[in-house]
CSV table of C-alpha atoms in Angstrom, one decimal:
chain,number,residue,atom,x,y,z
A,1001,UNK,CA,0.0,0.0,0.0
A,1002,UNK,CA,3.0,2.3,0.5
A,1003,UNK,CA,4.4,4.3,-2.1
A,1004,UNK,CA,7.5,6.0,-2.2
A,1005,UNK,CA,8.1,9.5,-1.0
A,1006,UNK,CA,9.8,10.5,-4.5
A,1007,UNK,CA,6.7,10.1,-6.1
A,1008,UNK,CA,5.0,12.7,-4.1
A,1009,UNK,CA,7.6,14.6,-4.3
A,1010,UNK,CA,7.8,14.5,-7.5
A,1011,UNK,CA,3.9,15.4,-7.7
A,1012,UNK,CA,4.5,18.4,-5.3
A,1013,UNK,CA,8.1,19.2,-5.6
A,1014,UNK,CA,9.4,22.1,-2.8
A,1015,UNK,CA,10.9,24.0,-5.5
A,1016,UNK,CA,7.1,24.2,-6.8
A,1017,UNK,CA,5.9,25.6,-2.9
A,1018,UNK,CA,9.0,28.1,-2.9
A,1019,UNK,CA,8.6,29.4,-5.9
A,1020,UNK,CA,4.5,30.2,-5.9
A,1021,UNK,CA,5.3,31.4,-2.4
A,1022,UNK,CA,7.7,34.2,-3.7
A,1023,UNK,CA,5.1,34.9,-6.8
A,1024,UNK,CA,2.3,35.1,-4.5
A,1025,UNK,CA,3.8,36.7,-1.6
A,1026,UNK,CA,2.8,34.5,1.5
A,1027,UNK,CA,6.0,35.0,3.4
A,1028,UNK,CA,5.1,37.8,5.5
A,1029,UNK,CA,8.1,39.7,7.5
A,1030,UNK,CA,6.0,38.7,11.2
A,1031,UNK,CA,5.4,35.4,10.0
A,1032,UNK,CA,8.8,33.7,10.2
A,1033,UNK,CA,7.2,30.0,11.5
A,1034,UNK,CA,4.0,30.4,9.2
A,1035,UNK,CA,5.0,31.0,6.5
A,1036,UNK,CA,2.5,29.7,3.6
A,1037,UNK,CA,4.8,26.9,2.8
A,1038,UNK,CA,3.8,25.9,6.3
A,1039,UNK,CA,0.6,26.5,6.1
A,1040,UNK,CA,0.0,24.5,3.6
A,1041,UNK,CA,2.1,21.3,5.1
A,1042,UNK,CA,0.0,21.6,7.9
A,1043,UNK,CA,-3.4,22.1,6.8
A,1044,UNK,CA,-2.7,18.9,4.3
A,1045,UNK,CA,-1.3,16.4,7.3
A,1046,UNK,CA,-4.3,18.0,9.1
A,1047,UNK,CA,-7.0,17.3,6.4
A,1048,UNK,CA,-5.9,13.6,5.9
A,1049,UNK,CA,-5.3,12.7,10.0
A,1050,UNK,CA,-8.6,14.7,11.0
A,1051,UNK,CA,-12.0,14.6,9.5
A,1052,UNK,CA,-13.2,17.8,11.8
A,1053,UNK,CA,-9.6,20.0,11.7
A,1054,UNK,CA,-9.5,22.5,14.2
A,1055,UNK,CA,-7.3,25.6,14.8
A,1056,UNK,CA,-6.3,23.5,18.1
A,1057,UNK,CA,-5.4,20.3,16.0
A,1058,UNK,CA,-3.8,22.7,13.4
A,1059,UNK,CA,-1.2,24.2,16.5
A,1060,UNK,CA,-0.9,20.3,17.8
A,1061,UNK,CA,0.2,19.2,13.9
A,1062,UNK,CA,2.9,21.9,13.5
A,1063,UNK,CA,4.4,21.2,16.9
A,1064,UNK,CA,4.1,17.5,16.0
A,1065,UNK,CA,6.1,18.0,12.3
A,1066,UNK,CA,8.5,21.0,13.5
A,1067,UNK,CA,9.3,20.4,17.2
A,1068,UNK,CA,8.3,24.5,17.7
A,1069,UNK,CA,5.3,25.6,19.4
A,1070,UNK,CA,2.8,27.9,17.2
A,1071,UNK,CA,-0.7,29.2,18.9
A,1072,UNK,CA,-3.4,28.1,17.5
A,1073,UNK,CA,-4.9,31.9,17.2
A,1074,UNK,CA,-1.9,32.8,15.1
A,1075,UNK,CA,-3.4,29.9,12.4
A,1076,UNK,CA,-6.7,32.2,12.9
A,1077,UNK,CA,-4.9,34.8,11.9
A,1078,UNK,CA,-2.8,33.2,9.0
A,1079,UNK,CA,-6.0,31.9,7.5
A,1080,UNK,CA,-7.5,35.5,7.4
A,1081,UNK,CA,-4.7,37.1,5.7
A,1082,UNK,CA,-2.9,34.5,3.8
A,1083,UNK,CA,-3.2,34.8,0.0
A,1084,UNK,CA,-5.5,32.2,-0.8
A,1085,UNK,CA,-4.0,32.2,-4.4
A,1086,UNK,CA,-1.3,30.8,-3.6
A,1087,UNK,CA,-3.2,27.4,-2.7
A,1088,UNK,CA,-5.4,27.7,-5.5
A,1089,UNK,CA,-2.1,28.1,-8.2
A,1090,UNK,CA,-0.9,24.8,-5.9
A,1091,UNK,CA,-4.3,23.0,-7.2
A,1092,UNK,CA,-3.9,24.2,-10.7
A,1093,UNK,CA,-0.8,23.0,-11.2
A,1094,UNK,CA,-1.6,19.5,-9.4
A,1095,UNK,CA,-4.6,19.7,-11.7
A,1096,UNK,CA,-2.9,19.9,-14.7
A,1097,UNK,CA,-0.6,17.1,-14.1
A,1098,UNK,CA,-3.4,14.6,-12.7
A,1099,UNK,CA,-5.0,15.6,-16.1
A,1100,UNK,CA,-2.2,14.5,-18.1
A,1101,UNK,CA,-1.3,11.3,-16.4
A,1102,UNK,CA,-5.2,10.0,-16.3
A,1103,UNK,CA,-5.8,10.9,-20.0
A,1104,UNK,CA,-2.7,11.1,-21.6
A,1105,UNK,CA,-2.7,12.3,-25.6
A,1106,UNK,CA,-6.5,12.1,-25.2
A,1107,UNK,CA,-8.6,15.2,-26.3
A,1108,UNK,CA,-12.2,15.2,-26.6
A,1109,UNK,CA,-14.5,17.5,-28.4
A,1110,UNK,CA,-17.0,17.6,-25.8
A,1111,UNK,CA,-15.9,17.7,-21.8
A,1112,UNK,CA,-18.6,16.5,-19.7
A,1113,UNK,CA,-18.7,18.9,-16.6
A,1114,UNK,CA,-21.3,18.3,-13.6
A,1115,UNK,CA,-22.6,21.2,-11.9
A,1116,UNK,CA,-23.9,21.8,-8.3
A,1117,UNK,CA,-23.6,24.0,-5.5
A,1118,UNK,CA,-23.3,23.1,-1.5
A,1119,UNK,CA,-23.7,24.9,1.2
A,1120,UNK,CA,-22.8,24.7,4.9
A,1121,UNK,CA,-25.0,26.6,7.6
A,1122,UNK,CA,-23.8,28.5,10.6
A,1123,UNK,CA,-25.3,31.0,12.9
A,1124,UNK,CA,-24.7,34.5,12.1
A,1125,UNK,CA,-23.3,35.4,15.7
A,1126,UNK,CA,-20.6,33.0,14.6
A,1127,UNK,CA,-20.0,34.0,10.8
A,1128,UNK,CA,-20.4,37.2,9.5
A,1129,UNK,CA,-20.2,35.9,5.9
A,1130,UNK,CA,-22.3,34.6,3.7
A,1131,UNK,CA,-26.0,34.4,2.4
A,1132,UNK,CA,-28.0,35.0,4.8
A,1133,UNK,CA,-31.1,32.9,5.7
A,1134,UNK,CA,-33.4,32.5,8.5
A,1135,UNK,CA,-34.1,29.5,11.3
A,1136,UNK,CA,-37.8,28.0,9.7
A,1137,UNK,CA,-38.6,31.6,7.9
A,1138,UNK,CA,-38.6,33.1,10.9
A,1139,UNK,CA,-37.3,36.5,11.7
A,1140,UNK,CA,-35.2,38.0,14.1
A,1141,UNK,CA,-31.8,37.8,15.2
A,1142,UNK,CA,-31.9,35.1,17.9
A,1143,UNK,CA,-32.6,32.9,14.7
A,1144,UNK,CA,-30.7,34.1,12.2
A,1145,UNK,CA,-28.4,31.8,10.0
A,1146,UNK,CA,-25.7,32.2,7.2
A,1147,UNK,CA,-25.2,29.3,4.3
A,1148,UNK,CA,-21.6,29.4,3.3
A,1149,UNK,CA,-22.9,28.4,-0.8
A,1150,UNK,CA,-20.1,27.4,-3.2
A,1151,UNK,CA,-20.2,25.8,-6.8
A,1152,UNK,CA,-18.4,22.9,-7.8
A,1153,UNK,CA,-18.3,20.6,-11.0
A,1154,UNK,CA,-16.3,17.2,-11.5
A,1155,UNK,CA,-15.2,16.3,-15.1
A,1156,UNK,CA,-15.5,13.2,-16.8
A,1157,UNK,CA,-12.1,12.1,-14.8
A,1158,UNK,CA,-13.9,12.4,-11.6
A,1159,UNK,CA,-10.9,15.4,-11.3
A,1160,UNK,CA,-12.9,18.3,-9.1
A,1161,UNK,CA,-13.4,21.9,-10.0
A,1162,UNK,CA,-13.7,24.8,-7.9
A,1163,UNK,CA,-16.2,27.8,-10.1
A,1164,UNK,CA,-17.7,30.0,-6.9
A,1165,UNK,CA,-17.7,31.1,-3.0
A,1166,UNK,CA,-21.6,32.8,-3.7
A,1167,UNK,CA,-21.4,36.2,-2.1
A,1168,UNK,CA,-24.7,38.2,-3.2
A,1169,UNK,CA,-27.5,37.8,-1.2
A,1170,UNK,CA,-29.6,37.0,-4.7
A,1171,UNK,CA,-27.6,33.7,-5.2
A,1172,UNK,CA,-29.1,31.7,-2.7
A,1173,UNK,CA,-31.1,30.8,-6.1
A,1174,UNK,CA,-29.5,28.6,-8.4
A,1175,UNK,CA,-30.0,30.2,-11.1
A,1176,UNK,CA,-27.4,33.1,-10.3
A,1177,UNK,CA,-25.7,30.5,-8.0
A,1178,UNK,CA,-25.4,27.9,-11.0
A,1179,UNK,CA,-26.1,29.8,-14.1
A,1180,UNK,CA,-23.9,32.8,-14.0
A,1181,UNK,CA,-20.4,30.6,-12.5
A,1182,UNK,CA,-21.1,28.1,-15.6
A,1183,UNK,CA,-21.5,31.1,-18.0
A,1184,UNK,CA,-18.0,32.3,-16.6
A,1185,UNK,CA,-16.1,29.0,-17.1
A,1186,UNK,CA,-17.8,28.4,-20.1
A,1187,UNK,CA,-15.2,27.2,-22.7
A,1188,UNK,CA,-16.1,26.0,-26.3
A,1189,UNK,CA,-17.0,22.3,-26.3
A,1190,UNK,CA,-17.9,21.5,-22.4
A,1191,UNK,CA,-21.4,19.8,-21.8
A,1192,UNK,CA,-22.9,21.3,-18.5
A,1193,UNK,CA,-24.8,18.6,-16.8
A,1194,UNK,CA,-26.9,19.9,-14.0
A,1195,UNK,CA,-30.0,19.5,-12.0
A,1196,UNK,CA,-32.9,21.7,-12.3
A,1197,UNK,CA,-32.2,23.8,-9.7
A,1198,UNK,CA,-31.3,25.8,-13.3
A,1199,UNK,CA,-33.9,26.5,-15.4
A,1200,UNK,CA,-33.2,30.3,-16.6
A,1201,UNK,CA,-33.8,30.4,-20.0
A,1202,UNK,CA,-31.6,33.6,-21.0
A,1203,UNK,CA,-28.7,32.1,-18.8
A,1204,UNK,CA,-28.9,28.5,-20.8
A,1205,UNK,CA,-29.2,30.7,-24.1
A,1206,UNK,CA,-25.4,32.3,-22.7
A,1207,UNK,CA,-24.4,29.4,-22.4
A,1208,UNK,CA,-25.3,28.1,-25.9
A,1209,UNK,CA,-23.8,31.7,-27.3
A,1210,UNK,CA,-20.4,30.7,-25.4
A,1211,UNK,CA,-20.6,27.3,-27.6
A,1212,UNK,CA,-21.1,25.5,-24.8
A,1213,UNK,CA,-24.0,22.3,-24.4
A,1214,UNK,CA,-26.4,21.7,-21.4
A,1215,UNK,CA,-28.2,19.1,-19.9
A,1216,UNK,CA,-30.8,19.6,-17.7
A,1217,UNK,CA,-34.3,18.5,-16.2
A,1218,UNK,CA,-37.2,20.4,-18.2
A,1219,UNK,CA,-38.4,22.7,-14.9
A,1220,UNK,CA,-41.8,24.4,-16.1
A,1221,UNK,CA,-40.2,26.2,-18.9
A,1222,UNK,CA,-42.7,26.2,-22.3
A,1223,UNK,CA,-41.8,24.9,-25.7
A,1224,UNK,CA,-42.6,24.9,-28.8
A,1225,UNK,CA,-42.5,21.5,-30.7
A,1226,UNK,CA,-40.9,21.8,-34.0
A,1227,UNK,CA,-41.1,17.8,-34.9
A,1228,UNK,CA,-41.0,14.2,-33.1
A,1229,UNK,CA,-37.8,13.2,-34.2
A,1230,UNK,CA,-38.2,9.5,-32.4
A,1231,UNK,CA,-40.5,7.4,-30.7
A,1232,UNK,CA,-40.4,3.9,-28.9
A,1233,UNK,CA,-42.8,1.3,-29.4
A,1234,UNK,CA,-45.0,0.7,-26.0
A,1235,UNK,CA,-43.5,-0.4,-23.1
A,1236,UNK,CA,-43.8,-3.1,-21.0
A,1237,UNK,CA,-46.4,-2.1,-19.0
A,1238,UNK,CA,-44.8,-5.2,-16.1
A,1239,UNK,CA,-41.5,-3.1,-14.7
A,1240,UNK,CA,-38.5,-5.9,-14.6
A,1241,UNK,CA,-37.1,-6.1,-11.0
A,1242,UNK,CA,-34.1,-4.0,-10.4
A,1243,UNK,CA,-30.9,-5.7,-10.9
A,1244,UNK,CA,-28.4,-6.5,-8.5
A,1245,UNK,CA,-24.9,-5.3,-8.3
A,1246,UNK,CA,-22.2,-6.7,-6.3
A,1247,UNK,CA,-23.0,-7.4,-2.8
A,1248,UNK,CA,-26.5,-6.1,-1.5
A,1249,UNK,CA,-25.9,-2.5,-3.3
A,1250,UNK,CA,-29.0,-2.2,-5.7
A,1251,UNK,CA,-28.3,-0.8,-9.6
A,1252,UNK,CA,-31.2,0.4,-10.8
A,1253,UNK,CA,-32.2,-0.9,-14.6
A,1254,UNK,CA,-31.1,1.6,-17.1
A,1255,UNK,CA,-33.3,4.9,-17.9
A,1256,UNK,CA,-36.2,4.1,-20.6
A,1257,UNK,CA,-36.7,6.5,-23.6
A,1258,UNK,CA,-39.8,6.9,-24.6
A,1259,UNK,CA,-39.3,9.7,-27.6
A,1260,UNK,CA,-37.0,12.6,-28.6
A,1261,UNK,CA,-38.6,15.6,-30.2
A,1262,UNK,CA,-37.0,18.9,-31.9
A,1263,UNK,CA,-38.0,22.2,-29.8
A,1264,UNK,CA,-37.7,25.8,-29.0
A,1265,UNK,CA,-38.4,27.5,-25.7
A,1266,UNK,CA,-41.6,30.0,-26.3
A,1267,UNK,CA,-44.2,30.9,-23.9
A,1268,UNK,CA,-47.4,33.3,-24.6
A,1269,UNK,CA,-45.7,36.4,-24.9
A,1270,UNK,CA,-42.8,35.0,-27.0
A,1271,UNK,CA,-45.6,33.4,-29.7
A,1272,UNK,CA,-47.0,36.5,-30.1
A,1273,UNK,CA,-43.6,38.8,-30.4
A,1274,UNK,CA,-41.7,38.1,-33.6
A,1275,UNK,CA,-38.4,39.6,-31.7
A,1276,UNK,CA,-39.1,37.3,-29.2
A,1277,UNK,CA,-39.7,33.8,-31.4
A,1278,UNK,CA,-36.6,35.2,-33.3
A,1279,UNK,CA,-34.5,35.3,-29.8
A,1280,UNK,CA,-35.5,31.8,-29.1
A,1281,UNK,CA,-35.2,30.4,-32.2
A,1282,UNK,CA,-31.2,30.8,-31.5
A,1283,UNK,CA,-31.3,28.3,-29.4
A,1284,UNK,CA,-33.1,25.0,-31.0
A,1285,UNK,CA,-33.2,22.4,-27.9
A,1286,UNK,CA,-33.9,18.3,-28.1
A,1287,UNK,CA,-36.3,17.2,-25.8
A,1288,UNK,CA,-36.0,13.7,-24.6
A,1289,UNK,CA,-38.8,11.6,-22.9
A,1290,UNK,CA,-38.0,9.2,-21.0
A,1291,UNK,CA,-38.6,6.8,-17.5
A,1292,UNK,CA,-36.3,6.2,-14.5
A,1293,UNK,CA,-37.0,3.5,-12.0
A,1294,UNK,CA,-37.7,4.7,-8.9
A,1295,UNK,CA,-36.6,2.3,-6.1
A,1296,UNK,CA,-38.6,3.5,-3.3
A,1297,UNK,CA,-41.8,3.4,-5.1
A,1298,UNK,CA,-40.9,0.3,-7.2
A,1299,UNK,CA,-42.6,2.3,-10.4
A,1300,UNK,CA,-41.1,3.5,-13.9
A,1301,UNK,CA,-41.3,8.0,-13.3
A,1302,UNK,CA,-41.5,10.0,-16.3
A,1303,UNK,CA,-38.9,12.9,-16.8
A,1304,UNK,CA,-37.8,15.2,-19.1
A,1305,UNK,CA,-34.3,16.5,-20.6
A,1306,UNK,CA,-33.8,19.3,-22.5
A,1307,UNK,CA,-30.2,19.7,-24.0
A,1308,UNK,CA,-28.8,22.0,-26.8
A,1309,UNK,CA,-27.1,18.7,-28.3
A,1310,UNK,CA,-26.8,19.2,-31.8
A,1311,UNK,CA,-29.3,16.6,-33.8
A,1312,UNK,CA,-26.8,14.3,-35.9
A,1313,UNK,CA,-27.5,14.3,-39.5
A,1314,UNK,CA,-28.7,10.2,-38.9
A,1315,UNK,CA,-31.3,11.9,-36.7
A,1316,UNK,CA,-29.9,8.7,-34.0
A,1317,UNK,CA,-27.5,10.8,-31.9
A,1318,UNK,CA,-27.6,14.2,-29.9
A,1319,UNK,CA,-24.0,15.3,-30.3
A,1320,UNK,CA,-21.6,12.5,-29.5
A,1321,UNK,CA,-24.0,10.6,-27.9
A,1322,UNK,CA,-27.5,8.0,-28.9
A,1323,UNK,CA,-30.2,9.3,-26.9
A,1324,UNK,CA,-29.8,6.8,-24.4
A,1325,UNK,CA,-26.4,7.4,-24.0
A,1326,UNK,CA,-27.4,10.8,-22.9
A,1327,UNK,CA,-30.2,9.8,-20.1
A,1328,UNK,CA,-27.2,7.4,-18.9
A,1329,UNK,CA,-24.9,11.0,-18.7
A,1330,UNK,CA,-27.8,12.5,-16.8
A,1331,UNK,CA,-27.6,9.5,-14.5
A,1332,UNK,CA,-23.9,10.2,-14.1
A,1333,UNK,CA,-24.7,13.8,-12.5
A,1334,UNK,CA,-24.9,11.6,-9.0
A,1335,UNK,CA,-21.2,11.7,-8.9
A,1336,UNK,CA,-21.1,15.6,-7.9
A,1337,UNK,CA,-23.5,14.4,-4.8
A,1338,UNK,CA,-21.1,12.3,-3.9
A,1339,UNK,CA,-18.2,14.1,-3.9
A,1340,UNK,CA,-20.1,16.9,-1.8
A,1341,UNK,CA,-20.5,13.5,0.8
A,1342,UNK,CA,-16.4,12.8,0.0
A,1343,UNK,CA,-15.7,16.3,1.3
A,1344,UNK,CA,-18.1,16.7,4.4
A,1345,UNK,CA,-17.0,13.2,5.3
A,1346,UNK,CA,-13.4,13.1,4.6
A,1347,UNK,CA,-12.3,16.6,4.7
A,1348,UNK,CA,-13.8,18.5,6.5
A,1349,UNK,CA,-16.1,20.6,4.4
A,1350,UNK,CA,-19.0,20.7,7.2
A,1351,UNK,CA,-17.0,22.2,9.7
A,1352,UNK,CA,-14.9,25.4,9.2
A,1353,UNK,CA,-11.6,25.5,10.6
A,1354,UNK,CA,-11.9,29.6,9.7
A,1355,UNK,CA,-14.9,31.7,9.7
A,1356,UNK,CA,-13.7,34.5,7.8
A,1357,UNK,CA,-13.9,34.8,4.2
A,1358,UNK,CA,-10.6,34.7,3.2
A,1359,UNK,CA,-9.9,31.1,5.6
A,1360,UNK,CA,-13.0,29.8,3.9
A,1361,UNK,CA,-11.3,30.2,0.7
A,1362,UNK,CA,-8.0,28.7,1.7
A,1363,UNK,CA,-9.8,25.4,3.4
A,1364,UNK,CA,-11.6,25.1,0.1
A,1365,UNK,CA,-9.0,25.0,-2.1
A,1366,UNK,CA,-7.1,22.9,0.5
A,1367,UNK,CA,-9.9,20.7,0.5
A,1368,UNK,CA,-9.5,20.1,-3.4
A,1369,UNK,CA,-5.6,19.4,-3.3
A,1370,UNK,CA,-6.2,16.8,-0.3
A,1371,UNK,CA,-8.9,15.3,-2.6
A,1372,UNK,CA,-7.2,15.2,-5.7
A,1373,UNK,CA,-4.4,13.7,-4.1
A,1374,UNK,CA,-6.3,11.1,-2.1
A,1375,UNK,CA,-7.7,10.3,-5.8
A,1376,UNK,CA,-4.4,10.0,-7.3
A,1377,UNK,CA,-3.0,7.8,-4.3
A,1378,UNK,CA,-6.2,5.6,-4.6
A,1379,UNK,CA,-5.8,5.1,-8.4
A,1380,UNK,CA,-2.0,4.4,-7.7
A,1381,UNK,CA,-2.1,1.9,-5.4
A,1382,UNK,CA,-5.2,0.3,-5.5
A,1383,UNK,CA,-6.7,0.8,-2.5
A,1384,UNK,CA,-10.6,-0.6,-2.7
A,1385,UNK,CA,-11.7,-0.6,0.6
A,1386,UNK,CA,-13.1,2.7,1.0
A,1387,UNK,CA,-12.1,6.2,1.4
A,1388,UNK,CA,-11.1,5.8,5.2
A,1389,UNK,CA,-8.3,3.4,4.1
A,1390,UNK,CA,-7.2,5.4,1.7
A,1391,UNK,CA,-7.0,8.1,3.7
A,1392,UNK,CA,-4.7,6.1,6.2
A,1393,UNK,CA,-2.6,5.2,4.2
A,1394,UNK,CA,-2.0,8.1,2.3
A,1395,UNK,CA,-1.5,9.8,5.6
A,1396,UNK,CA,1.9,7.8,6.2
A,1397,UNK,CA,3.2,9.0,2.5
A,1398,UNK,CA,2.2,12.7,3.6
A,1399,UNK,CA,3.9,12.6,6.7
A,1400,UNK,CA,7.1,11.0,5.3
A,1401,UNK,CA,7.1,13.9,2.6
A,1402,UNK,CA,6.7,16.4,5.1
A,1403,UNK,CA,9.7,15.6,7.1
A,1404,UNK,CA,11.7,15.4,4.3
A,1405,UNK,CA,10.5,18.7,3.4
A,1406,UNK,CA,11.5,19.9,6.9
A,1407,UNK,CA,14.3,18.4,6.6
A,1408,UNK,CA,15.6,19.9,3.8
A,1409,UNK,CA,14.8,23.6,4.0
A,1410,UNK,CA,12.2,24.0,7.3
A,1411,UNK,CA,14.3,22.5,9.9
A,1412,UNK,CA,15.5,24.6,13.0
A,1413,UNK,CA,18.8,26.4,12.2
A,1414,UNK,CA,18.2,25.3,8.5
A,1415,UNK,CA,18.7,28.0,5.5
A,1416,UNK,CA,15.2,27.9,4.6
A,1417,UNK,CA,13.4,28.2,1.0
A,1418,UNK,CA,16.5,28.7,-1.3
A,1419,UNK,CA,14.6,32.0,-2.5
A,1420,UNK,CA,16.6,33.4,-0.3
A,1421,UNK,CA,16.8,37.5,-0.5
A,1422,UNK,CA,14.9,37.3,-3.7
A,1423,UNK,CA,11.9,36.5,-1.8
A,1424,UNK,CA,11.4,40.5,-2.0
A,1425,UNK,CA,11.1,42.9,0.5
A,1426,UNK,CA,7.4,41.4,2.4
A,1427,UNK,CA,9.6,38.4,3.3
A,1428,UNK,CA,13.3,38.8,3.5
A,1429,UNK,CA,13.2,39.1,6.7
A,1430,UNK,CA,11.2,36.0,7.4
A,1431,UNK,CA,12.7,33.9,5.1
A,1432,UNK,CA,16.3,35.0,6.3
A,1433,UNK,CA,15.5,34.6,9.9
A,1434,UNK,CA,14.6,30.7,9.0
């Protein structure tokens, strides 16, 4: 199960750390023991050792992997003023790399990307950020609550994505939320699949303008049908059993389509305004029919997608995909649930080790490094027995990198970073005082 140190090291080499540290600044002259190279070895051996990290565990870990003592309010203050760009250039680059060892020469035309927001609650006499929102709707301050809301999506490689910490008070819709991250990370060729907590129609049309594709649940909006494109013959009216997986876990049977029709959006006003149908008319949408299998009832439930697919000139495929390839993608959307479980769970995403906005940011992007790593160490070795192995022993190859970071350039008496001087003037002195 154990790996050897070089290959993390040469995932997350310390020339990498030392050299966004000087590009982003996070040496600070007062901060000679927390410096962000710190920082970030100890929030990472405290994310994979502590599913509910605390500013208490974070002084405990540093003591642990330095031999100093470091109060546990000075990591308050660290997470409040520490550039969190420097841990999200860390996740980029990690990104990039995990990208190119998982699909290597690979390119696809379309990039599945699923979409969804989480939130975690907090009363406001404890957080001053976020959106706020009351205790059961009701008013006054002894109730009063604040949902820390941020957007995520996972590609196809299950790699995770970071789009939005949601700020404005108006985003504790979706549609804002959602639809306005997506239009801002829109590049030409990705497929947003999401739920229908979006259902804008001028925010899916900016999407479509951006050449990008969505798929989404139909959520009350009014068509227009151009033509039936496809339809099945009757179903079975007698609902087969749902089949077994491995084990006792339950895999429901695959989606049924019933038929696929070519529409536009248009409601009453837009029928009756020709600069309205000719708005519309930009964005021609399939409209696929089709059953799921609901467990708890034991019943086939209609539901509806709507996508922006193109229709293939054999009228069998939307895009890349046959039609029921496409439910199957919907079905896929359950993997962004998931990983909101993965980080609650594993990383402690339900409970903030910093309530101010600029710690929140750090934890997240901390979060998404720990997770992307914990993928990559899974794939590497293995590991099948669950997230909490995984975690254990990826904590050993963390800890063993660590030291050998300390070792090398954080140990007491040490040189330090071999930046050196040219860390510029915010952290000479920090740097040189090692």
């Amino acid at each position: 199960m154990k790996l050897p140190v070089q290959k993390l090291l040469a995932l997350l080499p310390p020339s990498l750390l030392d050299r966004l540290a000087v590009q982003y600044a996070v040496n600070a002259v007062n901060q000679i023991r927390l410096t962000g190279q710190a920082v970030f070895l100890c929030l990472l051996n405290g994310l994979v050792n502590h599913p509910k990290l605390t500013q208490r565990l974070l002084e405990e870990t540093y003591q642990q992997l330095h031999g100093h003592t470091a109060d546990h309010s000075s990591f308050g203050k660290r997470l409040e003023q520490i550039n969190p760009d420097y841990f999200a250039a860390l996740f980029r680059d990690l990104s990039r790399q995990m990208e190119a060892r998982m699909t290597p020469g690979d390119s696809h035309s379309l990039r599945p990307r699923r979409v969804d927001a989480t939130t975690v609650v907090l009363s406001a006499k404890l957080l001053a950020f976020g959106i706020h929102v009351h205790s059961g709707g009701r008013a006054g301050t002894d109730h009063a609550k604040r949902h820390i809301k941020t957007v995520f999506a996972l590609g196809e490689d299950g790699l995770p994505e970071f789009l939005r910490l949601c700020r404005a008070q108006t985003e504790a819709n979706d549609n804002p939320a959602l639809g306005d991250a997506m239009i801002a990370a829109t590049r030409p060729g990705d497929l947003w699949i999401v739920d229908a907590g979006l259902f804008d129609r001028d925010r899916l049309l900016q999407i479509h303008q951006k050449d990008g594709f969505f798929l989404v649940p139909q959520h009350g909006q009014k068509l227009r049908v151009r033509e039936a494109v496809w339809a099945a013959p009757a179903p079975d009216p007698a609902p087969p059993p749902p089949a077994r997986g491995a084990g006792k876990k339950r895999t429901p049977p695959p989606s049924r389509l019933l038929r696929v029709e070519r529409a536009v959006f248009e409601n009453s006003n837009d029928a009756v305004l020709p600069s309205r149908r000719r708005k519309w008319s930009q964005l021609p949408l399939l409209v696929l029919h089709g059953e799921r299998w609901d467990v708890r009832r034991q019943a086939w439930q209609p539901w509806t997608l709507l996508t922006n697919l193109p229709l293939s000139a054999d009228r069998a495929h939307a895009g890349l995909f046959t039609f029921v390839e496409v439910l199957e993608l919907y079905r896929s959307r359950w993997g962004i649930e998931l990983f909101f479980k993965f980080l609650k769970q594993h990383l402690s995403y339900a409970h903030l080790t910093s309530r101010n906005e600029n710690g929140i940011q750090v934890l997240i992007w901390m979060a998404l490094i720990t997770a992307v790593l914990l993928i990559w160490y899974q794939r590497t070795t293995g590991i099948d027995r669950g997230w909490r192995s995984v975690k254990f022993w990826f904590a050993e190859a963390v800890r063993a990198w660590t030291q050998e970071r300390l070792r090398t350039e954080l140990a007491p008496g040490g040189t330090g970073p071999p930046c050196g001087a040219r860390c510029g003037p915010a952290s000479t002195g920090a740097l040189g005082a090692g």
